[in-house]
Short mmCIF file of C-alpha atoms in Angstrom, two decimals:
data_model
loop_
_atom_site.label_atom_id
_atom_site.label_comp_id
_atom_site.label_asym_id
_atom_site.label_seq_id
_atom_site.Cartn_x
_atom_site.Cartn_y
_atom_site.Cartn_z
CA ASP A 22 9.30 -1.95 14.86
CA GLY A 23 8.79 -2.22 11.24
CA GLY A 24 11.76 -1.90 8.53
CA ILE A 25 14.72 -3.06 6.49
CA THR A 26 17.55 -4.30 8.45
CA GLN A 27 20.99 -5.45 6.64
CA SER A 28 23.73 -6.94 8.07
CA PRO A 29 26.94 -6.42 8.63
CA LYS A 30 27.84 -2.74 8.53
CA TYR A 31 31.41 -3.50 7.25
CA LEU A 32 32.29 -6.73 5.42
CA PHE A 33 35.67 -7.54 4.14
CA ARG A 34 36.72 -9.53 1.35
CA LYS A 35 39.67 -11.77 0.35
CA GLU A 36 40.67 -11.96 -2.73
CA GLY A 37 38.95 -15.00 -4.30
CA GLN A 38 36.80 -15.23 -1.97
CA ASN A 39 32.35 -14.91 -2.01
CA VAL A 40 30.81 -12.64 0.80
CA THR A 41 26.91 -12.60 0.96
CA LEU A 42 25.12 -9.35 2.23
CA SER A 43 22.26 -10.20 3.88
CA CYS A 44 18.78 -8.18 3.98
CA GLU A 45 15.26 -8.89 5.72
CA GLN A 46 12.65 -6.73 6.06
CA ASN A 47 9.40 -7.13 8.21
CA LEU A 48 7.18 -4.42 5.76
CA ASN A 49 5.37 -7.27 4.18
CA HIS A 50 7.00 -5.55 0.93
CA ASP A 51 6.78 -7.75 -2.27
CA ALA A 52 9.70 -6.09 -4.59
CA MET A 53 12.87 -5.60 -2.89
CA TYR A 54 16.06 -4.37 -4.67
CA TRP A 55 19.58 -4.32 -4.55
CA TYR A 56 21.55 -1.14 -5.11
CA ARG A 57 25.87 -0.52 -5.51
CA GLN A 58 26.81 3.01 -4.23
CA ASP A 59 30.52 4.64 -5.29
CA PRO A 60 31.92 7.58 -3.42
CA GLY A 61 30.22 10.68 -4.72
CA GLN A 62 28.17 8.97 -6.99
CA GLY A 63 24.13 7.82 -7.09
CA LEU A 64 22.84 4.68 -6.98
CA ARG A 65 22.78 1.32 -9.35
CA LEU A 66 20.47 -1.42 -9.28
CA ILE A 67 22.35 -4.73 -9.19
CA TYR A 68 19.33 -7.10 -8.94
CA TYR A 69 15.58 -7.32 -8.23
CA SER A 70 12.87 -9.28 -7.21
CA GLN A 71 8.99 -8.69 -7.65
CA ILE A 72 7.69 -11.97 -5.68
CA VAL A 73 9.26 -15.10 -3.87
CA ASN A 74 11.63 -16.89 -6.37
CA ASP A 75 11.87 -14.77 -8.88
CA PHE A 76 14.71 -12.13 -9.89
CA GLN A 77 15.74 -10.03 -12.13
CA LYS A 78 19.34 -8.37 -13.46
CA GLY A 79 19.43 -4.88 -12.99
CA ASP A 80 21.85 -2.90 -15.12
CA ILE A 81 24.79 -4.10 -13.17
CA ALA A 82 24.49 -7.84 -12.60
CA GLU A 83 27.82 -9.07 -13.57
CA GLY A 84 29.60 -10.56 -10.32
CA TYR A 85 26.67 -10.76 -7.90
CA SER A 86 23.80 -13.01 -7.48
CA VAL A 87 21.02 -13.35 -5.55
CA SER A 88 17.89 -15.31 -4.17
CA ARG A 89 14.15 -15.16 -2.80
CA GLU A 90 13.53 -17.72 -1.41
CA LYS A 91 11.61 -16.23 1.38
CA LYS A 92 9.40 -13.21 1.55
CA GLU A 93 11.43 -10.98 3.90
CA SER A 94 14.86 -12.11 3.22
CA PHE A 95 16.59 -10.78 -0.27
CA PRO A 96 20.06 -11.94 0.39
CA LEU A 97 22.95 -10.75 -2.30
CA THR A 98 25.97 -12.54 -3.02
CA VAL A 99 29.19 -10.74 -4.45
CA THR A 100 30.78 -13.14 -6.00
CA SER A 101 34.94 -13.74 -7.28
CA ALA A 102 34.09 -12.49 -10.30
CA GLN A 103 33.38 -9.00 -9.23
CA LYS A 104 36.52 -7.65 -9.35
CA ASN A 105 35.88 -4.04 -7.78
CA PRO A 106 33.61 -4.69 -5.23
CA THR A 107 34.61 -2.18 -3.18
CA ALA A 108 31.46 -0.17 -2.56
CA PHE A 109 28.22 0.69 -0.10
CA TYR A 110 25.80 -1.46 -0.41
CA LEU A 111 22.03 -0.75 -0.50
CA CYS A 112 18.97 -3.13 -0.27
CA ALA A 113 15.74 -1.80 -0.39
CA SER A 114 12.14 -2.79 -0.54
CA SER A 115 8.40 -1.39 -1.54
CA SER A 116 4.90 -2.48 -1.95
CA TRP A 117 3.02 -3.79 -4.94
CA THR A 118 0.56 -2.01 -6.67
CA SER A 119 -0.01 -4.17 -9.51
CA GLY A 120 1.80 -2.65 -12.49
CA ARG A 121 3.24 -0.31 -10.15
CA ALA A 122 5.78 -2.10 -7.78
CA PHE A 123 8.86 0.18 -8.89
CA GLY A 124 6.96 3.49 -9.57
CA GLU A 125 6.34 3.74 -5.68
CA THR A 126 8.52 5.05 -2.84
CA GLN A 127 11.33 2.40 -1.53
CA TYR A 128 12.25 1.83 1.53
CA PHE A 129 15.91 1.38 2.42
CA GLY A 130 17.89 -0.56 4.62
CA PRO A 131 21.52 1.46 6.50
CA GLY A 132 23.65 -0.01 3.84
CA THR A 133 26.82 -2.64 4.16
CA ARG A 134 29.92 -0.71 3.38
CA LEU A 135 32.34 -3.77 1.64
CA LEU A 136 35.77 -3.51 1.11
CA VAL A 137 38.68 -5.66 -0.21
CA LEU A 138 41.82 -6.84 1.83
CA SER B 17 24.46 7.05 -18.52
CA GLN B 18 21.96 8.03 -15.53
CA GLN B 19 18.37 9.22 -16.09
CA GLY B 20 18.78 12.26 -13.49
CA GLU B 21 21.48 14.92 -13.21
CA GLU B 22 21.79 16.98 -10.50
CA ASP B 23 22.59 20.80 -10.33
CA PRO B 24 24.66 21.60 -8.23
CA GLN B 25 26.87 19.14 -7.34
CA ALA B 26 27.17 20.76 -4.05
CA LEU B 27 25.63 24.05 -2.05
CA SER B 28 27.31 25.22 0.83
CA ILE B 29 24.56 27.53 2.82
CA GLN B 30 24.13 29.30 6.42
CA GLU B 31 21.20 27.68 8.62
CA GLY B 32 18.36 29.68 7.80
CA GLU B 33 18.31 30.36 4.11
CA ASN B 34 16.81 28.45 1.14
CA ALA B 35 18.04 25.82 -0.75
CA THR B 36 17.73 25.12 -3.93
CA MET B 37 18.62 21.71 -6.09
CA ASN B 38 17.71 21.04 -9.72
CA CYS B 39 17.69 17.66 -10.98
CA SER B 40 17.19 17.04 -15.39
CA TYR B 41 16.16 13.86 -16.88
CA LYS B 42 16.12 12.51 -20.36
CA THR B 43 13.06 10.50 -21.15
CA SER B 44 9.57 10.97 -20.46
CA ILE B 45 8.90 9.61 -16.59
CA ASN B 46 6.18 8.35 -14.96
CA ASN B 47 6.78 10.14 -11.51
CA LEU B 48 10.15 11.54 -9.74
CA GLN B 49 11.14 10.72 -6.45
CA TRP B 50 13.63 12.68 -4.35
CA TYR B 51 15.35 10.93 -1.35
CA ARG B 52 17.72 12.62 1.36
CA GLN B 53 20.92 10.30 2.41
CA ASN B 54 22.82 11.57 5.80
CA SER B 55 26.83 10.25 4.86
CA GLY B 56 27.06 6.26 5.36
CA ARG B 57 23.60 5.59 5.60
CA GLY B 58 20.39 4.58 3.58
CA LEU B 59 17.54 6.73 1.46
CA VAL B 60 14.81 8.25 3.15
CA HIS B 61 12.37 9.17 0.98
CA LEU B 62 10.83 12.68 0.49
CA ILE B 63 8.76 13.08 -1.91
CA LEU B 64 7.00 11.71 -5.31
CA ILE B 65 5.86 14.27 -7.72
CA ARG B 66 3.60 12.33 -10.69
CA SER B 67 4.00 13.36 -14.10
CA ASN B 68 0.47 14.83 -14.11
CA GLU B 69 1.36 17.17 -11.08
CA ARG B 70 3.64 20.36 -11.25
CA GLU B 71 4.30 21.44 -7.09
CA LYS B 72 3.95 19.74 -4.38
CA HIS B 73 4.76 20.32 -0.36
CA SER B 74 5.88 18.63 2.63
CA GLY B 75 6.70 20.51 5.47
CA ARG B 76 9.70 23.01 4.69
CA LEU B 77 10.38 21.08 1.23
CA ARG B 78 8.83 21.96 -2.54
CA VAL B 79 9.01 19.96 -5.60
CA THR B 80 8.38 21.66 -8.62
CA LEU B 81 7.95 19.59 -11.84
CA ASP B 82 8.24 20.80 -15.60
CA THR B 83 7.64 17.81 -17.65
CA SER B 84 8.52 20.22 -20.84
CA LYS B 85 11.52 20.86 -19.42
CA LYS B 86 12.27 17.85 -18.32
CA SER B 87 13.33 19.29 -14.95
CA SER B 88 12.42 19.73 -11.35
CA SER B 89 13.30 21.22 -8.42
CA LEU B 90 13.84 20.80 -4.66
CA LEU B 91 13.09 23.91 -2.61
CA ILE B 92 14.32 23.30 1.28
CA THR B 93 13.25 26.33 2.81
CA ALA B 94 14.48 28.24 6.24
CA SER B 95 17.47 25.63 6.59
CA ARG B 96 18.29 23.58 9.62
CA ALA B 97 22.08 22.29 10.13
CA ALA B 98 20.49 18.46 10.20
CA ASP B 99 19.16 18.96 6.68
CA THR B 100 22.53 18.64 6.32
CA ALA B 101 22.88 15.63 3.82
CA SER B 102 23.12 14.45 -0.05
CA TYR B 103 19.49 14.71 -1.84
CA PHE B 104 19.11 12.37 -4.80
CA CYS B 105 16.26 12.48 -7.32
CA ALA B 106 15.17 9.45 -8.76
CA THR B 107 13.03 8.80 -11.77
CA VAL B 108 10.33 6.18 -13.10
CA ALA B 109 10.80 6.40 -16.77
CA ARG B 110 7.22 6.08 -18.53
CA SER B 111 8.52 3.31 -21.33
CA GLY B 112 9.91 -0.13 -21.05
CA ASN B 113 6.87 -0.57 -18.24
CA THR B 114 9.90 -1.72 -15.92
CA GLY B 115 9.10 1.34 -13.51
CA LYS B 116 12.73 0.94 -12.06
CA LEU B 117 14.20 3.66 -10.42
CA ILE B 118 17.41 5.47 -11.96
CA PHE B 119 19.09 8.14 -9.39
CA GLY B 120 21.15 11.42 -9.78
CA GLN B 121 24.23 11.94 -8.61
CA GLY B 122 22.94 14.04 -6.51
CA THR B 123 23.65 17.05 -4.77
CA THR B 124 25.68 17.52 -1.45
CA LEU B 125 23.82 20.46 0.68
CA GLN B 126 26.08 21.73 3.74
CA VAL B 127 24.04 24.32 6.12
CA LYS B 128 26.33 26.37 8.25
CA PRO B 129 25.00 26.66 12.33
#
């Protein structure tokens, strides 16, 4: 089955701890994204990547870091610098059509809910 | 600030009725997309409408786009209990050349059996 997976489903973070959220896709998509969703809110873009070994900050990148070493994988690290990390994190991917990668349909994973202990 | 603003924030209807959700945005767009999110889940793409299109259909879904008013509407006809979810519009701005999706805050739809 083709799709996008995220793990874990729930993640608990202790004060001062860095945690990493996994996102994997087998859709052969070039572009991948991380969003944060707070209760009753829409999605806000944290980071995005158009190609391997390259990524760009979104609207709320502070306190987060990413890597894109493989086309299939785009892990997100929530660092201790992120003072309000409790949220629902969604990963998405889309295919690349020259100059229109972000303008096309995005496919979302099931999400990871991060809670602070 | 977010590009898309949706109205109403919440909508409750009986099964079989039609549901209409509206989305307004601020700047010129390349396209506008509608997504559905079931509680605690990821988003599912419903429809993409480009700036040069005025109406699009997909099954029981009908989307209209009025670029002069910077607004879009999503109509779900003959609603079912399974349509209960949050619905988000997302826009791709024409300027800036980033093509990033900007999401509205969503409309929560409850369809009562």
